[in-house]
PDB file of C-alpha atoms in Angstrom:
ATOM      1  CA  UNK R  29      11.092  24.647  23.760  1.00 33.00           C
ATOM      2  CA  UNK R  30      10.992  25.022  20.299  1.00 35.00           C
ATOM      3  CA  UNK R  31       7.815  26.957  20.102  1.00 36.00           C
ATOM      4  CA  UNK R  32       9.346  29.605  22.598  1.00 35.00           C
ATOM      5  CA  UNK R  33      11.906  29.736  19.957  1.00 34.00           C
ATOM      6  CA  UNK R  34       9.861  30.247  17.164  1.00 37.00           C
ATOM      7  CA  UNK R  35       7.665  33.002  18.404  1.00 39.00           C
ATOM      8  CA  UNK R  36      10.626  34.729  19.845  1.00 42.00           C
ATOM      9  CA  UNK R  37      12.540  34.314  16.029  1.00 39.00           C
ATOM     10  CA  UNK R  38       9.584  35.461  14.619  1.00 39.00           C
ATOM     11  CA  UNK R  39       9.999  38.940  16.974  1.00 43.00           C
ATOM     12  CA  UNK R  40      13.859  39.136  16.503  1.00 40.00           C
ATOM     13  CA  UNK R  41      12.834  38.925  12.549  1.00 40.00           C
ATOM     14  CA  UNK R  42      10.195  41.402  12.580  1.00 43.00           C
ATOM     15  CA  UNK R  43      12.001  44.056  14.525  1.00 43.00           C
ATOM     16  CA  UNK R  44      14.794  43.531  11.648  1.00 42.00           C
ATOM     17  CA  UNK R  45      12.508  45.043   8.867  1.00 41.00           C
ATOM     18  CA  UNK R  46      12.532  48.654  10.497  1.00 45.00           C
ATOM     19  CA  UNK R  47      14.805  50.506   7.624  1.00 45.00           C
ATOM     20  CA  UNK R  48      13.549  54.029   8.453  1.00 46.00           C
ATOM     21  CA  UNK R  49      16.577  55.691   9.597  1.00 53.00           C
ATOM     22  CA  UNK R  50      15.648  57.333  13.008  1.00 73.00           C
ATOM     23  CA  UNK R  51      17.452  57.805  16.173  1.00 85.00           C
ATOM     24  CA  UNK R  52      16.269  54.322  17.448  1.00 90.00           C
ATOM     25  CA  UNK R  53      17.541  52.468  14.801  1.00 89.00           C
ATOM     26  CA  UNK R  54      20.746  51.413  16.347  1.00 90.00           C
ATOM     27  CA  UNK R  55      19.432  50.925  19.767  1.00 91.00           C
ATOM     28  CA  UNK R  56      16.672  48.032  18.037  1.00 91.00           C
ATOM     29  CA  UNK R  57      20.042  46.874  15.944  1.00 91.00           C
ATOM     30  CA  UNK R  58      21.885  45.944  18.311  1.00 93.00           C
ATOM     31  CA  UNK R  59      19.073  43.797  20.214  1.00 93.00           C
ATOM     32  CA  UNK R  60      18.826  42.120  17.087  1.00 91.00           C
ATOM     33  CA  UNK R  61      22.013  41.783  16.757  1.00 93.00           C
ATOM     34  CA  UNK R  62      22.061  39.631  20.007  1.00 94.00           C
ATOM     35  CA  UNK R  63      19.402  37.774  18.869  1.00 93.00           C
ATOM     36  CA  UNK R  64      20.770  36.419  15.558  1.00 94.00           C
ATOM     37  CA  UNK R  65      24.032  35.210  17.437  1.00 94.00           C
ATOM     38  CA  UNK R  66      21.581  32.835  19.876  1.00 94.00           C
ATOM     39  CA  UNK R  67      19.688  31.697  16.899  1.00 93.00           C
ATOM     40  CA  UNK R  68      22.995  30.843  15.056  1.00 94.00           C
ATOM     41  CA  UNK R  69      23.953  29.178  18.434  1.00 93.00           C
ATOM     42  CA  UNK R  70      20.934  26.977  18.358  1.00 92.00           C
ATOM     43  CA  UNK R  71      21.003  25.963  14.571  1.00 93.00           C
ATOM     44  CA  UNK R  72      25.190  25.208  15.193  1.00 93.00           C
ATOM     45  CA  UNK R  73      23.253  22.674  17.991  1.00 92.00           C
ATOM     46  CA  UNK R  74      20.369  21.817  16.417  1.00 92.00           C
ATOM     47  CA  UNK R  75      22.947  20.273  13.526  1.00 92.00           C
ATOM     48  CA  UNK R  76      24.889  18.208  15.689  1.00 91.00           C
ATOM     49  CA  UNK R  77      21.628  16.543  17.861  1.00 88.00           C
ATOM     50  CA  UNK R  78      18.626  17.162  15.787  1.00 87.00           C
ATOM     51  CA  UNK R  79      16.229  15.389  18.129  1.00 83.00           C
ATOM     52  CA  UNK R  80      17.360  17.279  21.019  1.00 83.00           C
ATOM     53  CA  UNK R  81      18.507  13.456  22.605  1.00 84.00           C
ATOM     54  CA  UNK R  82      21.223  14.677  25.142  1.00 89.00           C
ATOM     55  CA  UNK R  83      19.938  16.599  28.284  1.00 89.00           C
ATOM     56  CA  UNK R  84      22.991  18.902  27.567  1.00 92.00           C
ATOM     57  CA  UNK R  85      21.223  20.122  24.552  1.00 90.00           C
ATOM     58  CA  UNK R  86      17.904  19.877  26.215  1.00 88.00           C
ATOM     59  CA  UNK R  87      18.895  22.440  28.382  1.00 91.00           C
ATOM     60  CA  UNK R  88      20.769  24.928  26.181  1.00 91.00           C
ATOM     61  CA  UNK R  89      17.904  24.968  23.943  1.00 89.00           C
ATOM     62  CA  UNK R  90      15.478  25.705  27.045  1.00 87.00           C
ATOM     63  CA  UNK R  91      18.775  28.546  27.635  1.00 91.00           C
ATOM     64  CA  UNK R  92      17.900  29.741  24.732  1.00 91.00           C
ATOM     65  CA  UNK R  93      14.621  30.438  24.734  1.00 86.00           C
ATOM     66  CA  UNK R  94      14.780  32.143  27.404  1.00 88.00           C
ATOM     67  CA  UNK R  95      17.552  34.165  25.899  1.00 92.00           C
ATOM     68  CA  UNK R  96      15.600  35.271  23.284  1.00 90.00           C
ATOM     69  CA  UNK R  97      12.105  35.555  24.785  1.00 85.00           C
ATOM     70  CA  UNK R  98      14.219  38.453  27.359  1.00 91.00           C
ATOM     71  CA  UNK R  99      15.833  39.663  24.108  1.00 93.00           C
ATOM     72  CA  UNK R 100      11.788  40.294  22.688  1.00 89.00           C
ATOM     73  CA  UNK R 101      10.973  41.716  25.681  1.00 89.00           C
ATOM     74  CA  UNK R 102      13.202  44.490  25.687  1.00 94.00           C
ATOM     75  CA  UNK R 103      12.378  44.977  22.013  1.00 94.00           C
ATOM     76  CA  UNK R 104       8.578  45.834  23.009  1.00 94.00           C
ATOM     77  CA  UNK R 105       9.748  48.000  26.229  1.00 95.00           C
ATOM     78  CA  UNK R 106      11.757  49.551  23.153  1.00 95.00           C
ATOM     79  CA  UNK R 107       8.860  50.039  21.075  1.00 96.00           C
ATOM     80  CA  UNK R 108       6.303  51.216  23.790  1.00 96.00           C
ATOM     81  CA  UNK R 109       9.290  53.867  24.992  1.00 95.00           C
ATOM     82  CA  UNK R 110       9.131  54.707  21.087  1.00 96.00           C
ATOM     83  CA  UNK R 111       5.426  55.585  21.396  1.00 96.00           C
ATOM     84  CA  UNK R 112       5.450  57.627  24.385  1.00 95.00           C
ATOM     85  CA  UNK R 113       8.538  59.929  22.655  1.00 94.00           C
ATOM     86  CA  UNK R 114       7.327  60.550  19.771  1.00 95.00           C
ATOM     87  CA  UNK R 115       3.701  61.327  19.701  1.00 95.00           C
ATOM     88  CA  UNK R 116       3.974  64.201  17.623  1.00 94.00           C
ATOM     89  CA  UNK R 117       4.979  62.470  14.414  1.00 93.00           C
ATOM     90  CA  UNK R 118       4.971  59.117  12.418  1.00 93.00           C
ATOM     91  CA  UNK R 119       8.083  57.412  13.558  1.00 93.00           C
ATOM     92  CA  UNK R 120       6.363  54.949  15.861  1.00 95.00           C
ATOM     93  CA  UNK R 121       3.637  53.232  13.041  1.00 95.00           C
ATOM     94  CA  UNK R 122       6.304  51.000  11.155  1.00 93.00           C
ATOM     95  CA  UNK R 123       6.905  49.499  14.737  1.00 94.00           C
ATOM     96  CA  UNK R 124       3.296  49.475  16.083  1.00 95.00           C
ATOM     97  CA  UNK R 125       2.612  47.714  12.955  1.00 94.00           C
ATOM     98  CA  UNK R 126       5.576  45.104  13.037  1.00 90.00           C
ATOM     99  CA  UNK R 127       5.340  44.081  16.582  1.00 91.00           C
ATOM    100  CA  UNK R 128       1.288  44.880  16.881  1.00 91.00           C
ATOM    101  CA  UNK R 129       1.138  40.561  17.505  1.00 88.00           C
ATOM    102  CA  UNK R 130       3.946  40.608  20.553  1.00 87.00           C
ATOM    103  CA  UNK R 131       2.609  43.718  22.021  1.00 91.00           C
ATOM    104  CA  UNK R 132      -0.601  42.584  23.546  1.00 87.00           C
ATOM    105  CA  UNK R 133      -3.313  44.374  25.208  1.00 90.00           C
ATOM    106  CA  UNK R 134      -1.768  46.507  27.560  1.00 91.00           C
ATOM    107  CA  UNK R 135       1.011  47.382  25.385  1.00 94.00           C
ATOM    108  CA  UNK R 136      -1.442  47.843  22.134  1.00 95.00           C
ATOM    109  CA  UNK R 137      -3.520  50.143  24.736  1.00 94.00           C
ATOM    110  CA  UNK R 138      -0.744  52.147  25.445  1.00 96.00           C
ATOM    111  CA  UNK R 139       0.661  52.492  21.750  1.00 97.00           C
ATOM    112  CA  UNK R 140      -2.315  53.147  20.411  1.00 97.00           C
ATOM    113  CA  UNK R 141      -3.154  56.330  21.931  1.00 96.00           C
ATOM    114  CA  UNK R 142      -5.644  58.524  20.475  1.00 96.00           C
ATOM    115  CA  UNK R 143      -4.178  61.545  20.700  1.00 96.00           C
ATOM    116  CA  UNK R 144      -1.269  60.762  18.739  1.00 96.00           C
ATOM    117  CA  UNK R 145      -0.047  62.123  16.130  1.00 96.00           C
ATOM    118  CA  UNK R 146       0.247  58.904  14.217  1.00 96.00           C
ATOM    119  CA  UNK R 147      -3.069  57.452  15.741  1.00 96.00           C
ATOM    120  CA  UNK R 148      -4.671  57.832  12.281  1.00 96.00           C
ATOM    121  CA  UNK R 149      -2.538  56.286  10.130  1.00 96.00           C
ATOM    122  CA  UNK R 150      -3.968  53.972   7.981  1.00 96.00           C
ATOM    123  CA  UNK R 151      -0.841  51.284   8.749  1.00 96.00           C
ATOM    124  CA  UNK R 152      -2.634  51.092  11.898  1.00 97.00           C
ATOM    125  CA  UNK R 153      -5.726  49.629  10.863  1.00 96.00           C
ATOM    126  CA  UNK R 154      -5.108  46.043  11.268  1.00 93.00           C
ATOM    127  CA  UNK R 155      -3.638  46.712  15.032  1.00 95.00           C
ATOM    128  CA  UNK R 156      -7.140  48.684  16.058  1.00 96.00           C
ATOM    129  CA  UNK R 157      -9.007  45.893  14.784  1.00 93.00           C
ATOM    130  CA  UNK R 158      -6.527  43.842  16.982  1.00 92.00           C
ATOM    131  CA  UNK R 159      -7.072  45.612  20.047  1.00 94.00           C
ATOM    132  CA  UNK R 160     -10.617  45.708  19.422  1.00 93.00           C
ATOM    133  CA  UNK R 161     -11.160  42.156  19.720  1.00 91.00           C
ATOM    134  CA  UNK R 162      -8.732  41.961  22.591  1.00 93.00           C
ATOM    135  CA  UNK R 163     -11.271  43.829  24.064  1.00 94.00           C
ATOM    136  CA  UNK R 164     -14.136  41.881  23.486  1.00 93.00           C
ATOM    137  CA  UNK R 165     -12.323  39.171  25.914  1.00 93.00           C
ATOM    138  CA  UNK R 166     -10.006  41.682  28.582  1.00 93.00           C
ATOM    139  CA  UNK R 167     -10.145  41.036  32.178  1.00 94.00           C
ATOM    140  CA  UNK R 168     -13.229  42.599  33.784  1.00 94.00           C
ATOM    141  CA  UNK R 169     -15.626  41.787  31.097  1.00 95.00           C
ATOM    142  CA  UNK R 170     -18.609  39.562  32.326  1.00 96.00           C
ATOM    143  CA  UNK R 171     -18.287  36.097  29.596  1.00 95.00           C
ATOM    144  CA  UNK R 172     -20.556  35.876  27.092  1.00 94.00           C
ATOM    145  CA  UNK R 173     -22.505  32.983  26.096  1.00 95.00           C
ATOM    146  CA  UNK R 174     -22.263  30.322  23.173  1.00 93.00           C
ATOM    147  CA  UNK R 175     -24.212  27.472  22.076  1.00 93.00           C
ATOM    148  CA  UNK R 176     -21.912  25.019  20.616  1.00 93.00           C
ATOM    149  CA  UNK R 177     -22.140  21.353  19.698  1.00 93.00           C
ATOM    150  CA  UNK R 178     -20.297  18.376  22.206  1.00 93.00           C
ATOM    151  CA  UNK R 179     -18.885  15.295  20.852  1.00 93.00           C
ATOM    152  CA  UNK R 180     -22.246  13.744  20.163  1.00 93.00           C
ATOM    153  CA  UNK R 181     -23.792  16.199  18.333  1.00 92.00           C
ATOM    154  CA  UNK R 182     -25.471  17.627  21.089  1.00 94.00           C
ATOM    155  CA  UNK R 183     -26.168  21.397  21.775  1.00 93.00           C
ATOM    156  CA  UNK R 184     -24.344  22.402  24.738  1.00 94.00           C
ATOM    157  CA  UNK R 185     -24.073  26.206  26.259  1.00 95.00           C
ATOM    158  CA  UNK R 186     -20.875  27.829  27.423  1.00 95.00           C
ATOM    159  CA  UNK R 187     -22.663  28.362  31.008  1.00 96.00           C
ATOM    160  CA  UNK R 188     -23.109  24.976  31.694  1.00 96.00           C
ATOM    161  CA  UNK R 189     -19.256  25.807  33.321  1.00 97.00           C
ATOM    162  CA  UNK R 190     -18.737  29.195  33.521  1.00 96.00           C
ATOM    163  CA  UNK R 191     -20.572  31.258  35.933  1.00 95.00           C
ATOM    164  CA  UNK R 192     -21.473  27.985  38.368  1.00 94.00           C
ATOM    165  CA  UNK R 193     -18.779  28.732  41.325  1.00 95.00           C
ATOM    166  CA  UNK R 194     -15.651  27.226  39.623  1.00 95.00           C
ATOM    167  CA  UNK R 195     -12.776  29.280  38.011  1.00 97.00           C
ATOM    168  CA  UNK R 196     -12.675  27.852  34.530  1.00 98.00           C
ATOM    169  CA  UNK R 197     -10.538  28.215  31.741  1.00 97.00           C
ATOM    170  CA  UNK R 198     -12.042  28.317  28.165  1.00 97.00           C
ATOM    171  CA  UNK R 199      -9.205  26.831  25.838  1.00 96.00           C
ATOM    172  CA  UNK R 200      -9.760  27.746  22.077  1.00 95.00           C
ATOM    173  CA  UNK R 201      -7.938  25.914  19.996  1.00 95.00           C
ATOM    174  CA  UNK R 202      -7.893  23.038  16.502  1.00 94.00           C
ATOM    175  CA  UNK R 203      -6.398  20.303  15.771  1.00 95.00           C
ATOM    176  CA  UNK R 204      -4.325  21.444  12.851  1.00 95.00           C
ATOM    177  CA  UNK R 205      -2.633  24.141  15.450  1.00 93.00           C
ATOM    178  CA  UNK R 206       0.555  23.528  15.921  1.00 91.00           C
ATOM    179  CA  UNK R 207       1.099  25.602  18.809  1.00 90.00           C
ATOM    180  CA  UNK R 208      -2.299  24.178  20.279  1.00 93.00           C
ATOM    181  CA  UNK R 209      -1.695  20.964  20.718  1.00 92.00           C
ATOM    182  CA  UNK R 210       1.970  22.015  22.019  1.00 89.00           C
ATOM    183  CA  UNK R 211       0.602  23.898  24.729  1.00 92.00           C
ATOM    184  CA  UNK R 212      -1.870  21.134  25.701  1.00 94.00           C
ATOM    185  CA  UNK R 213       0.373  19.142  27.708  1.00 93.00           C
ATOM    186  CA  UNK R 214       0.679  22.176  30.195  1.00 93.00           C
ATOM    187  CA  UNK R 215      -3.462  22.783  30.716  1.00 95.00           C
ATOM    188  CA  UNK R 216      -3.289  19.113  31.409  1.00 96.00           C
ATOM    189  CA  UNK R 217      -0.751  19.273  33.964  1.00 94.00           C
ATOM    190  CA  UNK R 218      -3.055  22.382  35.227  1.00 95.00           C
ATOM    191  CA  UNK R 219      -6.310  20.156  35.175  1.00 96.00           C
ATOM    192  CA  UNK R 220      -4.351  17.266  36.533  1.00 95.00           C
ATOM    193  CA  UNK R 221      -2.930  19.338  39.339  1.00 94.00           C
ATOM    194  CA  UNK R 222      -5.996  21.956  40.209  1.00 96.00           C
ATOM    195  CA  UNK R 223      -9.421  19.762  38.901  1.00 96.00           C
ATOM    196  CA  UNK R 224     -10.056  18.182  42.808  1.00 95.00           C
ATOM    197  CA  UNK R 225      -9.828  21.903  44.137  1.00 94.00           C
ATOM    198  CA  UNK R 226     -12.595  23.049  41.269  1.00 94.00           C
ATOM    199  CA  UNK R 227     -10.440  24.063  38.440  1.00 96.00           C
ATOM    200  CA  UNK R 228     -12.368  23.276  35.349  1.00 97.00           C
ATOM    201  CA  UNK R 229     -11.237  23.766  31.564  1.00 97.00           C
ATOM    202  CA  UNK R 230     -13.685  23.903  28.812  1.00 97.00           C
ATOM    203  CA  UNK R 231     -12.109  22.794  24.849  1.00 97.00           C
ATOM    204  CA  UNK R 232     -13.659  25.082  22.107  1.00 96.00           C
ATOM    205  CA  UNK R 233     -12.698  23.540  18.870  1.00 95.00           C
ATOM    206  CA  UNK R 234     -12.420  25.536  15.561  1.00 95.00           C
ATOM    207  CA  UNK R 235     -12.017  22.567  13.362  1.00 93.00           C
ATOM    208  CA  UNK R 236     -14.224  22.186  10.792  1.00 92.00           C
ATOM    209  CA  UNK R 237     -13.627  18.113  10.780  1.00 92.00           C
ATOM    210  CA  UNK R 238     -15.093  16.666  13.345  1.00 93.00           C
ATOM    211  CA  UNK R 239     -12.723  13.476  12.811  1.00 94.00           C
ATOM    212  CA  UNK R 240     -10.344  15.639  13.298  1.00 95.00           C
ATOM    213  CA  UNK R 241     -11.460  17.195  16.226  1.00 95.00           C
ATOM    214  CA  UNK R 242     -11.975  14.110  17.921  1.00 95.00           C
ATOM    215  CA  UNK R 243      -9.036  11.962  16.909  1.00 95.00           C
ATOM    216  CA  UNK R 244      -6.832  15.277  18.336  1.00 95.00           C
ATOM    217  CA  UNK R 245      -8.961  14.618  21.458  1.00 96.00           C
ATOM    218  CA  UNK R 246      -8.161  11.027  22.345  1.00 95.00           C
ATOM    219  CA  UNK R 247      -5.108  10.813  20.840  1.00 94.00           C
ATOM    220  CA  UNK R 248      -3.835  13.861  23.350  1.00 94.00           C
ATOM    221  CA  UNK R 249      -5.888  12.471  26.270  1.00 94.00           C
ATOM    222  CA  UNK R 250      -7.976  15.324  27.041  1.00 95.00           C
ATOM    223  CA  UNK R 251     -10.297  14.165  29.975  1.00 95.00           C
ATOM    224  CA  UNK R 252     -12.132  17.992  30.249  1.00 97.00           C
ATOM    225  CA  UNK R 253     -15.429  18.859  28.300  1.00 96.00           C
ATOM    226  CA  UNK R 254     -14.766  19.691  24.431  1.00 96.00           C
ATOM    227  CA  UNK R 255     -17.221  21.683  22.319  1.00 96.00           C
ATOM    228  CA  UNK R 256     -17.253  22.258  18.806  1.00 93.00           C
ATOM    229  CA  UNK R 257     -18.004  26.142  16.745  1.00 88.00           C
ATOM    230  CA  UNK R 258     -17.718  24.991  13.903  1.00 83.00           C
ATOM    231  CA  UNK R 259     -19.656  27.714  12.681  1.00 81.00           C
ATOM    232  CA  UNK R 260     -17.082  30.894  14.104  1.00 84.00           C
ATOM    233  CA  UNK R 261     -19.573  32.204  16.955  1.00 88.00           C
ATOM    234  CA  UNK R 262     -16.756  32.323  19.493  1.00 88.00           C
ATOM    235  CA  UNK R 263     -14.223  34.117  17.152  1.00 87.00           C
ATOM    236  CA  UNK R 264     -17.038  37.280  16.953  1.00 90.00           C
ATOM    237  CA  UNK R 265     -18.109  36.632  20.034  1.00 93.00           C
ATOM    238  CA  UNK R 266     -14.155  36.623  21.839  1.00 93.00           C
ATOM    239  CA  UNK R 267     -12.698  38.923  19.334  1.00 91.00           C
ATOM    240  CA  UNK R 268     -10.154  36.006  18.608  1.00 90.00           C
ATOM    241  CA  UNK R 269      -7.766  36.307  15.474  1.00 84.00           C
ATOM    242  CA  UNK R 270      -5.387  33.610  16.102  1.00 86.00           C
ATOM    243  CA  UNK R 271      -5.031  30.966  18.097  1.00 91.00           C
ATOM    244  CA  UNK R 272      -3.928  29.357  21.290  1.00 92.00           C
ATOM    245  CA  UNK R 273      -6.230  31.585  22.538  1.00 93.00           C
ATOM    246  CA  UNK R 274      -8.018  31.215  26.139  1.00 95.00           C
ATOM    247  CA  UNK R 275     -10.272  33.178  28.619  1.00 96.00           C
ATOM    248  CA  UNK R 276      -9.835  32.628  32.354  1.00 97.00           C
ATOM    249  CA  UNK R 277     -13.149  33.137  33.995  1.00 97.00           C
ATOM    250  CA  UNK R 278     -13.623  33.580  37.528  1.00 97.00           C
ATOM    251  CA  UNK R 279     -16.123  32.106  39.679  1.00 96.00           C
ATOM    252  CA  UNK R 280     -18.777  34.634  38.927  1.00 96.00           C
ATOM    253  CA  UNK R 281     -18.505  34.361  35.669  1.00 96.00           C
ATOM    254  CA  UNK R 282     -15.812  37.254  35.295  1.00 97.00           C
ATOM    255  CA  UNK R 283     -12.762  37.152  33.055  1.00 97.00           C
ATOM    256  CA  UNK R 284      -9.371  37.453  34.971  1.00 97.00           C
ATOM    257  CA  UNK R 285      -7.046  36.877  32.795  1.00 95.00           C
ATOM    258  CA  UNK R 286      -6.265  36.091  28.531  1.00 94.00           C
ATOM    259  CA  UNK R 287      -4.266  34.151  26.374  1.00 92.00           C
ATOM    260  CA  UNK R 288      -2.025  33.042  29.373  1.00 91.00           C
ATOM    261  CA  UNK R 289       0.602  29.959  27.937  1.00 87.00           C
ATOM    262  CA  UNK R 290       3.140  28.310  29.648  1.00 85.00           C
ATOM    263  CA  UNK R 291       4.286  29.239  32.863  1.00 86.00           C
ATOM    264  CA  UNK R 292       1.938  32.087  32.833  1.00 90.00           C
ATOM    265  CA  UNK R 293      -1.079  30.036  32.999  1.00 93.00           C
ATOM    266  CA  UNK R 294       1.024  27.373  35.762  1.00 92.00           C
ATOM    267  CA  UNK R 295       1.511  31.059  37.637  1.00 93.00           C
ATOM    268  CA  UNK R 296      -2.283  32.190  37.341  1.00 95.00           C
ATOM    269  CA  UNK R 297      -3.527  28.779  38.948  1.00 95.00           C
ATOM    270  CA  UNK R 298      -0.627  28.972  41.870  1.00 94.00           C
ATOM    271  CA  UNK R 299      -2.063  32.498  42.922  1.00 94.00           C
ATOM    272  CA  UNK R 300      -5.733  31.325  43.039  1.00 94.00           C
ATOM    273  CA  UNK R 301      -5.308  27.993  44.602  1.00 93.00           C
ATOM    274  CA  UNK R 302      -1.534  28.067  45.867  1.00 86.00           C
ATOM    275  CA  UNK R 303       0.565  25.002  45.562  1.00 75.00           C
TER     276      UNK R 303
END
């Protein structure tokens, strides 16, 4: 739960550095305004049970999250409202540019329009190049290939998986991620749960360690196939800035679906191959 919190402080935080005084200023105030009362609610818990030991607190802090992961929400509906309104001046770049992380494709495709006014703004820079490599992996797009190294050294080629009848989901990740190895325990409940019925996840490791890479590997108890790119191939090659990061590639070899965490990725697998 923590991580939901995170991200979703990192959002309430972000959407707090818009000082331009326009007529959506106090509509984004006040959603931050909600949001800084649930984090002060969480640290006033976090105080008194650090370690998150009672299920009471267990459950507020799962409250929580969710509290402020609908309070982010709203802030993008905000911003992408924003865009549409005002495409005839500069007003929505300081929030494109804030919230260009949280927005994701669909919402970077729609913000980003063209024809805008504020299209060319050189603020924007970084999100273009952030759309553009959302691109490179969107639903729709055929996979692309990589040779990458497995545990022993050996070369090994993305289509050894994807592509062979089998939806599979290509988890990029590292050791030293945080996040990654927080979201790991849910694509092993989803290989756990889905593997006899075909499912198949493929590990694509940007450490540079192998140690690393490895120890990670057995210490988390991944039983799936891991490959190593070392060498940044599948960054180019996926468009990927950050990660958790993941492609879900249907049987054809067709990508369905990106960057799904949590219960997205839980949902994903229940539509495909139902309970």
């Amino acid at each position: 739960m923590k991580k939901l919190i995170t991200l979703a402080l990192m959002a309430v935080a972000a959407m707090g550095a818009h000082a331009q005084d326009d007529v959506y200023k106090a509509e984004m105030d006040i959603l931050d305004q909600q949001g800084e009362a649930i984090v002060k609610q969480y640290k006033d818990l976090m105080a008194q049970d650090p370690k998150s030991e009672q299920p009471t607190t267990r459950a507020k802090v799962t409250a929580f999250a969710q509290m402020l992961d609908s309070i982010s929400n709203l802030q993008i509906q905000l911003i992408r409202r924003i865009a549409r309104e005002n495409k005839q001046n500069q007003i929505p770049v300081a929030y494109i540019k804030e919230a260009m992380y949280e927005l994701g494709y669909e919402g970077l495709k729609e913000v980003l329009d063209p024809q805008a006014a504020y299209y060319n703004s050189p603020e924007l820079d970084r999100a273009k190049k952030l759309l553009a490599g959302l691109e490179k992996r969107a639903p729709g797009n055929a996979f692309k290939e990589l040779t990458m190294k497995d545990m022993n050294d050996q070369d090994v080629k993305l289509s050894q998986w994807v592509g062979q009848g089998n939806y599979v989901l290509v988890d990029f990740w590292a050791s030293w991620c945080g996040p990654c190895r927080r979201e790991m325990p849910t694509v092993i409940a989803c290989y756990e749960k889905y593997h006899a019925k075909g499912f198949q996840v493929v590990g694509v490791s940007f450490d540079q360690k192998k140690e690393a890479w490895v120890g990670a590997v057995q210490q988390m108890g991944l039983q799936w196939p891991q490959t190593s790119d070392k060498n940044g191939a599948a960054a180019e090659v996926y468009g990927i800035a950050s990660i958790p990061s993941s492609i879900l590639v249907d049987p054809q070899g067709k990508i369905v679906a990106m960057d799904l965490r949590g219960p997205a990725l839980l949902q994903k697998l229940k539509e495909i191959y139902g309970e």
